[in-house]
Amino acid sequence: MTGAGPSETNAKPGAIIPAAAAPLRSLTAVMAVMCYLAVLAVGSMILIDRAVSHWARGLSSEATVQLREISGRDMETDLALVVALLQTTPRLSRVEALPREAGAKLLEPWIGMQGLDKLPVPRLIRVGIDEKNPPDFVALEAALRDAMPSARLDTHRRWESELKRMAGTLAFFSGLVLLLISLSAIAMVVFAARAVLDSNRAIVDVLQLAGAEDRFIAKEIDRRFLQTGFRSGLIGLCLGMVTFLLLGFFGGAEGNGVAAAARGLFYIPKDGPDRQLLWFLLVPVVATLIGLLTSRFTLMRMLKELG
């Protein structure tokens, strides 16, 4: 008899489930798409939160005084009177009377520029506010009304609350999208686990006849699902970041709007990266956990049914 060759003596047993199994390939593609959508949803939540925080800071740091024109009174004199009053008010960082064109530009999108010069456009006064020590707005509004009945104080608080309410609504829907993506991924893993077990039923039967426990069989099989979930998460993460990168650098020549916001995701300040970016890293982690835990639960249940 001839001795076994080196290739035979060193041969290792193959895996129970091959890495190229059709259900696993399909699961990788589908979960990669889901992870890509999850990255887009997470990125949208981060962009919305940053935009609302930036706008809210701008609104909370300023107030506006509107001075309406009254027939028989000189607008410039009234404007100077209100400016002088504001300049003597404590806890205001700056007072700036804006030209008439500033108010006209606010009305231009609604009524156009034609005939606008004949309308009594209110004059605007920009007031800077000390955010750490804001003034008493009620007392300030009463003082303005006593000094000039045509003056109105707008603290922008209503717009700030509307922005925060809108951000909360968008964040809720983004979270709902992430939940639906997770549920869809769980369903896909369940179907894939059943397909893998059914297509390799003969191997599983032989292992059970040989005395292999269900935990051992499930552990050997769900390694593939662990790799599939991690690989899908990385693919989705890379595709999502490439999408934001392309959107940031090719979405607008002027560098504003959505393109500027997307480009801001890749800006690293001097004090280190934003902690919000860690949410992106959770996508492959969650995908891995979904692939591992869901497949283990499904396989153990099916093996008990087969046994």
CSV table of C-alpha atoms in Angstrom, one decimal:
chain,number,residue,atom,x,y,z
A,1,MET,CA,0.0,0.0,0.0
A,2,THR,CA,1.2,3.5,-0.8
A,3,GLY,CA,1.3,6.1,2.0
A,4,ALA,CA,-0.9,9.1,1.9
A,5,GLY,CA,0.6,12.1,0.2
A,6,PRO,CA,1.3,15.4,2.0
A,7,SER,CA,-1.8,17.0,0.5
A,8,GLU,CA,-4.0,14.2,1.9
A,9,THR,CA,-2.5,14.1,5.4
A,10,ASN,CA,-2.6,17.9,5.8
A,11,ALA,CA,-6.1,18.3,4.4
A,12,LYS,CA,-8.5,20.2,6.6
A,13,PRO,CA,-12.2,19.4,6.8
A,14,GLY,CA,-14.4,21.9,4.9
A,15,ALA,CA,-16.8,24.2,6.6
A,16,ILE,CA,-20.4,23.0,7.1
A,17,ILE,CA,-21.7,25.9,5.1
A,18,PRO,CA,-19.5,27.2,2.2
A,19,ALA,CA,-18.8,30.9,2.1
A,20,ALA,CA,-20.1,31.0,-1.5
A,21,ALA,CA,-23.5,29.6,-0.6
A,22,ALA,CA,-26.2,31.2,-2.7
A,23,PRO,CA,-28.4,32.3,0.2
A,24,LEU,CA,-25.4,34.0,1.9
A,25,ARG,CA,-24.5,35.8,-1.3
A,26,SER,CA,-28.0,37.1,-1.7
A,27,LEU,CA,-28.1,38.0,2.0
A,28,THR,CA,-24.9,40.0,1.7
A,29,ALA,CA,-26.2,42.0,-1.2
A,30,VAL,CA,-29.5,42.8,0.4
A,31,MET,CA,-28.1,43.7,3.8
A,32,ALA,CA,-25.4,45.8,2.2
A,33,VAL,CA,-28.2,47.9,0.5
A,34,MET,CA,-30.0,48.1,3.9
A,35,CYS,CA,-26.9,49.2,5.7
A,36,TYR,CA,-26.3,51.8,2.9
A,37,LEU,CA,-29.8,53.2,3.5
A,38,ALA,CA,-29.1,53.1,7.3
A,39,VAL,CA,-25.9,55.2,6.8
A,40,LEU,CA,-27.9,57.7,4.7
A,41,ALA,CA,-30.6,57.9,7.4
A,42,VAL,CA,-27.9,58.4,10.1
A,43,GLY,CA,-26.1,61.0,8.1
A,44,SER,CA,-29.4,62.9,7.4
A,45,MET,CA,-30.1,62.9,11.2
A,46,ILE,CA,-26.6,64.4,11.9
A,47,LEU,CA,-27.0,67.0,9.2
A,48,ILE,CA,-30.4,68.0,10.4
A,49,ASP,CA,-29.2,68.3,14.0
A,50,ARG,CA,-26.2,70.4,13.0
A,51,ALA,CA,-28.3,72.7,10.8
A,52,VAL,CA,-31.0,73.2,13.4
A,53,SER,CA,-28.3,73.8,16.1
A,54,HIS,CA,-26.6,76.4,13.9
A,55,TRP,CA,-29.8,78.2,13.1
A,56,ALA,CA,-31.0,78.1,16.7
A,57,ARG,CA,-27.8,79.7,17.8
A,58,GLY,CA,-28.2,82.4,15.3
A,59,LEU,CA,-31.8,83.1,16.4
A,60,SER,CA,-31.1,83.0,20.1
A,61,SER,CA,-28.1,85.4,19.8
A,62,GLU,CA,-30.1,88.1,18.1
A,63,ALA,CA,-33.5,90.0,18.2
A,64,THR,CA,-35.1,92.3,15.8
A,65,VAL,CA,-37.0,95.5,16.4
A,66,GLN,CA,-39.5,96.5,13.7
A,67,LEU,CA,-40.3,100.2,13.4
A,68,ARG,CA,-43.4,100.9,11.4
A,69,GLU,CA,-43.9,104.2,9.6
A,70,ILE,CA,-46.5,106.6,11.0
A,71,SER,CA,-47.9,109.4,8.9
A,72,GLY,CA,-46.9,112.8,10.1
A,73,ARG,CA,-43.7,111.6,11.8
A,74,ASP,CA,-40.2,111.5,10.5
A,75,MET,CA,-39.0,107.9,10.3
A,76,GLU,CA,-35.3,108.8,10.7
A,77,THR,CA,-36.0,110.7,13.9
A,78,ASP,CA,-38.0,107.8,15.3
A,79,LEU,CA,-35.3,105.4,14.3
A,80,ALA,CA,-32.6,107.4,16.0
A,81,LEU,CA,-34.8,107.6,19.2
A,82,VAL,CA,-35.3,103.8,19.3
A,83,VAL,CA,-31.6,103.1,18.6
A,84,ALA,CA,-30.6,105.5,21.4
A,85,LEU,CA,-33.0,103.7,23.8
A,86,LEU,CA,-31.6,100.3,22.8
A,87,GLN,CA,-28.0,101.4,23.2
A,88,THR,CA,-28.7,102.4,26.8
A,89,THR,CA,-30.4,99.0,27.6
A,90,PRO,CA,-28.1,96.7,29.5
A,91,ARG,CA,-27.2,93.2,28.4
A,92,LEU,CA,-27.4,94.0,24.7
A,93,SER,CA,-24.1,93.4,22.8
A,94,ARG,CA,-24.8,95.5,19.8
A,95,VAL,CA,-27.4,97.7,18.1
A,96,GLU,CA,-27.5,98.1,14.3
A,97,ALA,CA,-30.0,100.0,12.3
A,98,LEU,CA,-30.4,98.3,9.0
A,99,PRO,CA,-31.1,100.3,5.7
A,100,ARG,CA,-34.5,100.3,4.2
A,101,GLU,CA,-33.4,97.8,1.5
A,102,ALA,CA,-33.0,95.1,4.2
A,103,GLY,CA,-36.7,95.1,4.9
A,104,ALA,CA,-37.5,95.4,1.2
A,105,LYS,CA,-35.5,92.2,0.5
A,106,LEU,CA,-37.6,90.3,3.0
A,107,LEU,CA,-40.7,91.3,1.1
A,108,GLU,CA,-39.3,90.8,-2.4
A,109,PRO,CA,-40.0,87.0,-2.6
A,110,TRP,CA,-43.6,87.6,-1.7
A,111,ILE,CA,-44.7,90.7,-3.6
A,112,GLY,CA,-41.7,91.4,-5.9
A,113,MET,CA,-39.8,94.7,-6.3
A,114,GLN,CA,-42.3,96.5,-8.5
A,115,GLY,CA,-44.0,99.2,-6.5
A,116,LEU,CA,-42.3,98.2,-3.3
A,117,ASP,CA,-40.7,101.7,-3.0
A,118,LYS,CA,-44.2,103.2,-2.5
A,119,LEU,CA,-45.1,100.9,0.4
A,120,PRO,CA,-44.4,101.8,4.0
A,121,VAL,CA,-41.8,99.2,4.6
A,122,PRO,CA,-40.9,98.9,8.3
A,123,ARG,CA,-37.3,99.7,9.3
A,124,LEU,CA,-35.4,97.0,11.0
A,125,ILE,CA,-32.9,97.2,13.9
A,126,ARG,CA,-30.7,94.2,14.6
A,127,VAL,CA,-30.0,93.7,18.3
A,128,GLY,CA,-27.3,91.5,19.6
A,129,ILE,CA,-28.1,89.5,22.8
A,130,ASP,CA,-25.8,88.3,25.5
A,131,GLU,CA,-26.8,84.6,25.4
A,132,LYS,CA,-25.3,83.9,28.9
A,133,ASN,CA,-27.0,86.9,30.4
A,134,PRO,CA,-30.0,87.8,28.3
A,135,PRO,CA,-32.1,90.9,29.0
A,136,ASP,CA,-35.6,91.0,30.3
A,137,PHE,CA,-37.5,90.9,27.0
A,138,VAL,CA,-40.9,91.7,28.7
A,139,ALA,CA,-39.5,94.9,30.2
A,140,LEU,CA,-37.6,95.8,27.0
A,141,GLU,CA,-40.8,95.4,24.9
A,142,ALA,CA,-42.7,97.5,27.4
A,143,ALA,CA,-40.0,100.2,27.3
A,144,LEU,CA,-40.1,100.2,23.5
A,145,ARG,CA,-43.9,100.5,23.4
A,146,ASP,CA,-43.8,103.4,25.8
A,147,ALA,CA,-41.1,105.3,23.9
A,148,MET,CA,-42.4,104.5,20.4
A,149,PRO,CA,-45.8,102.8,19.9
A,150,SER,CA,-44.9,101.7,16.4
A,151,ALA,CA,-41.9,99.7,17.5
A,152,ARG,CA,-42.3,95.9,17.9
A,153,LEU,CA,-39.8,93.5,19.4
A,154,ASP,CA,-39.3,90.1,17.8
A,155,THR,CA,-37.1,87.8,19.9
A,156,HIS,CA,-37.2,84.9,17.3
A,157,ARG,CA,-38.3,82.5,20.0
A,158,ARG,CA,-41.3,81.3,18.0
A,159,TRP,CA,-39.1,80.5,15.0
A,160,GLU,CA,-36.6,78.8,17.2
A,161,SER,CA,-39.3,76.6,18.7
A,162,GLU,CA,-40.6,75.8,15.2
A,163,LEU,CA,-37.2,74.8,14.1
A,164,LYS,CA,-36.7,72.5,17.0
A,165,ARG,CA,-40.2,71.0,16.5
A,166,MET,CA,-39.3,70.4,12.8
A,167,ALA,CA,-36.0,68.8,13.7
A,168,GLY,CA,-37.7,66.5,16.3
A,169,THR,CA,-40.2,65.4,13.6
A,170,LEU,CA,-37.5,64.7,11.0
A,171,ALA,CA,-35.5,62.8,13.6
A,172,PHE,CA,-38.5,60.7,14.5
A,173,PHE,CA,-39.1,59.7,10.9
A,174,SER,CA,-35.4,59.0,10.4
A,175,GLY,CA,-35.5,56.8,13.5
A,176,LEU,CA,-38.6,55.1,12.1
A,177,VAL,CA,-36.7,54.4,8.9
A,178,LEU,CA,-33.9,52.9,10.8
A,179,LEU,CA,-36.3,50.7,12.7
A,180,LEU,CA,-37.9,49.4,9.5
A,181,ILE,CA,-34.5,48.7,8.0
A,182,SER,CA,-33.6,46.7,11.1
A,183,LEU,CA,-36.8,44.7,11.0
A,184,SER,CA,-36.3,44.0,7.3
A,185,ALA,CA,-32.8,42.9,7.9
A,186,ILE,CA,-34.0,40.5,10.7
A,187,ALA,CA,-36.6,39.0,8.3
A,188,MET,CA,-34.0,38.5,5.6
A,189,VAL,CA,-31.6,36.8,8.0
A,190,VAL,CA,-34.4,34.5,9.1
A,191,PHE,CA,-35.2,33.5,5.5
A,192,ALA,CA,-31.5,33.1,4.7
A,193,ALA,CA,-30.9,30.9,7.7
A,194,ARG,CA,-33.8,28.6,6.8
A,195,ALA,CA,-32.6,28.5,3.2
A,196,VAL,CA,-29.1,27.6,4.3
A,197,LEU,CA,-30.3,24.9,6.6
A,198,ASP,CA,-32.7,23.4,4.0
A,199,SER,CA,-30.0,23.4,1.3
A,200,ASN,CA,-27.6,21.6,3.6
A,201,ARG,CA,-30.1,19.3,5.2
A,202,ALA,CA,-28.0,16.2,4.4
A,203,ILE,CA,-24.9,17.5,6.2
A,204,VAL,CA,-27.0,18.5,9.2
A,205,ASP,CA,-28.6,15.0,9.4
A,206,VAL,CA,-25.2,13.3,9.2
A,207,LEU,CA,-23.9,15.5,12.0
A,208,GLN,CA,-26.9,14.7,14.2
A,209,LEU,CA,-26.5,11.0,13.5
A,210,ALA,CA,-22.9,11.3,14.5
A,211,GLY,CA,-24.0,12.8,17.9
A,212,ALA,CA,-23.2,16.5,17.3
A,213,GLU,CA,-25.2,18.7,19.5
A,214,ASP,CA,-27.5,21.4,18.2
A,215,ARG,CA,-25.3,24.1,19.7
A,216,PHE,CA,-22.3,22.9,17.9
A,217,ILE,CA,-24.0,22.8,14.6
A,218,ALA,CA,-25.6,26.2,15.1
A,219,LYS,CA,-22.2,27.6,16.2
A,220,GLU,CA,-20.5,26.3,13.0
A,221,ILE,CA,-23.2,27.7,10.8
A,222,ASP,CA,-23.7,31.1,12.3
A,223,ARG,CA,-20.1,31.9,11.8
A,224,ARG,CA,-21.0,32.5,8.2
A,225,PHE,CA,-23.8,34.9,9.3
A,226,LEU,CA,-21.4,36.7,11.5
A,227,GLN,CA,-19.1,37.3,8.6
A,228,THR,CA,-22.0,38.2,6.3
A,229,GLY,CA,-23.4,40.8,8.7
A,230,PHE,CA,-20.0,42.4,9.3
A,231,ARG,CA,-19.1,42.4,5.6
A,232,SER,CA,-22.5,43.9,4.6
A,233,GLY,CA,-22.1,46.6,7.3
A,234,LEU,CA,-18.7,47.6,6.0
A,235,ILE,CA,-19.9,47.7,2.4
A,236,GLY,CA,-22.9,49.8,3.3
A,237,LEU,CA,-20.8,52.1,5.4
A,238,CYS,CA,-18.2,52.7,2.6
A,239,LEU,CA,-20.9,53.3,0.0
A,240,GLY,CA,-22.7,55.7,2.3
A,241,MET,CA,-19.6,57.7,3.1
A,242,VAL,CA,-18.7,57.8,-0.6
A,243,THR,CA,-22.2,59.1,-1.4
A,244,PHE,CA,-21.8,62.0,1.2
A,245,LEU,CA,-18.3,62.6,-0.1
A,246,LEU,CA,-19.5,62.9,-3.7
A,247,LEU,CA,-22.5,65.0,-2.6
A,248,GLY,CA,-20.2,67.4,-0.7
A,249,PHE,CA,-17.7,67.9,-3.5
A,250,PHE,CA,-19.9,67.7,-6.6
A,251,GLY,CA,-23.3,68.8,-5.3
A,252,GLY,CA,-22.9,72.5,-5.7
A,253,ALA,CA,-20.3,74.8,-7.1
A,254,GLU,CA,-20.9,77.6,-4.6
A,255,GLY,CA,-20.4,75.4,-1.6
A,256,ASN,CA,-23.7,76.0,0.1
A,257,GLY,CA,-26.8,74.2,1.0
A,258,VAL,CA,-26.9,70.4,1.2
A,259,ALA,CA,-23.4,70.1,-0.5
A,260,ALA,CA,-21.8,72.3,2.2
A,261,ALA,CA,-23.6,70.3,4.9
A,262,ALA,CA,-22.4,67.0,3.5
A,263,ARG,CA,-18.9,68.3,3.2
A,264,GLY,CA,-19.0,69.3,6.9
A,265,LEU,CA,-19.3,65.6,7.8
A,266,PHE,CA,-15.6,65.2,6.9
A,267,TYR,CA,-14.4,68.3,8.7
A,268,ILE,CA,-12.4,67.4,11.8
A,269,PRO,CA,-12.1,70.3,14.3
A,270,LYS,CA,-9.0,70.9,16.4
A,271,ASP,CA,-10.5,69.4,19.5
A,272,GLY,CA,-11.0,66.1,17.7
A,273,PRO,CA,-13.8,64.4,15.6
A,274,ASP,CA,-17.4,65.0,16.4
A,275,ARG,CA,-18.9,62.3,18.6
A,276,GLN,CA,-21.9,62.2,16.3
A,277,LEU,CA,-19.8,60.5,13.7
A,278,LEU,CA,-19.6,57.4,15.9
A,279,TRP,CA,-23.2,56.7,14.9
A,280,PHE,CA,-21.8,55.7,11.5
A,281,LEU,CA,-19.7,53.0,13.1
A,282,LEU,CA,-22.7,51.5,14.8
A,283,VAL,CA,-24.1,50.5,11.4
A,284,PRO,CA,-21.7,47.5,10.8
A,285,VAL,CA,-21.8,46.7,14.5
A,286,VAL,CA,-25.6,46.5,14.5
A,287,ALA,CA,-25.6,44.6,11.2
A,288,THR,CA,-23.2,42.0,12.7
A,289,LEU,CA,-25.3,41.6,15.8
A,290,ILE,CA,-28.5,41.2,13.7
A,291,GLY,CA,-26.8,38.5,11.5
A,292,LEU,CA,-25.3,36.7,14.5
A,293,LEU,CA,-28.2,36.7,17.0
A,294,THR,CA,-31.0,36.3,14.5
A,295,SER,CA,-29.4,33.4,12.8
A,296,ARG,CA,-28.5,31.7,16.1
A,297,PHE,CA,-32.1,31.9,17.3
A,298,THR,CA,-33.5,30.7,14.0
A,299,LEU,CA,-31.1,27.8,13.6
A,300,MET,CA,-31.5,26.6,17.2
A,301,ARG,CA,-35.3,26.6,16.7
A,302,MET,CA,-35.1,24.8,13.4
A,303,LEU,CA,-32.6,22.2,14.7
A,304,LYS,CA,-35.0,21.4,17.6
A,305,GLU,CA,-37.8,20.9,15.1
A,306,LEU,CA,-35.6,18.6,13.0
A,307,GLY,CA,-34.4,16.7,16.0
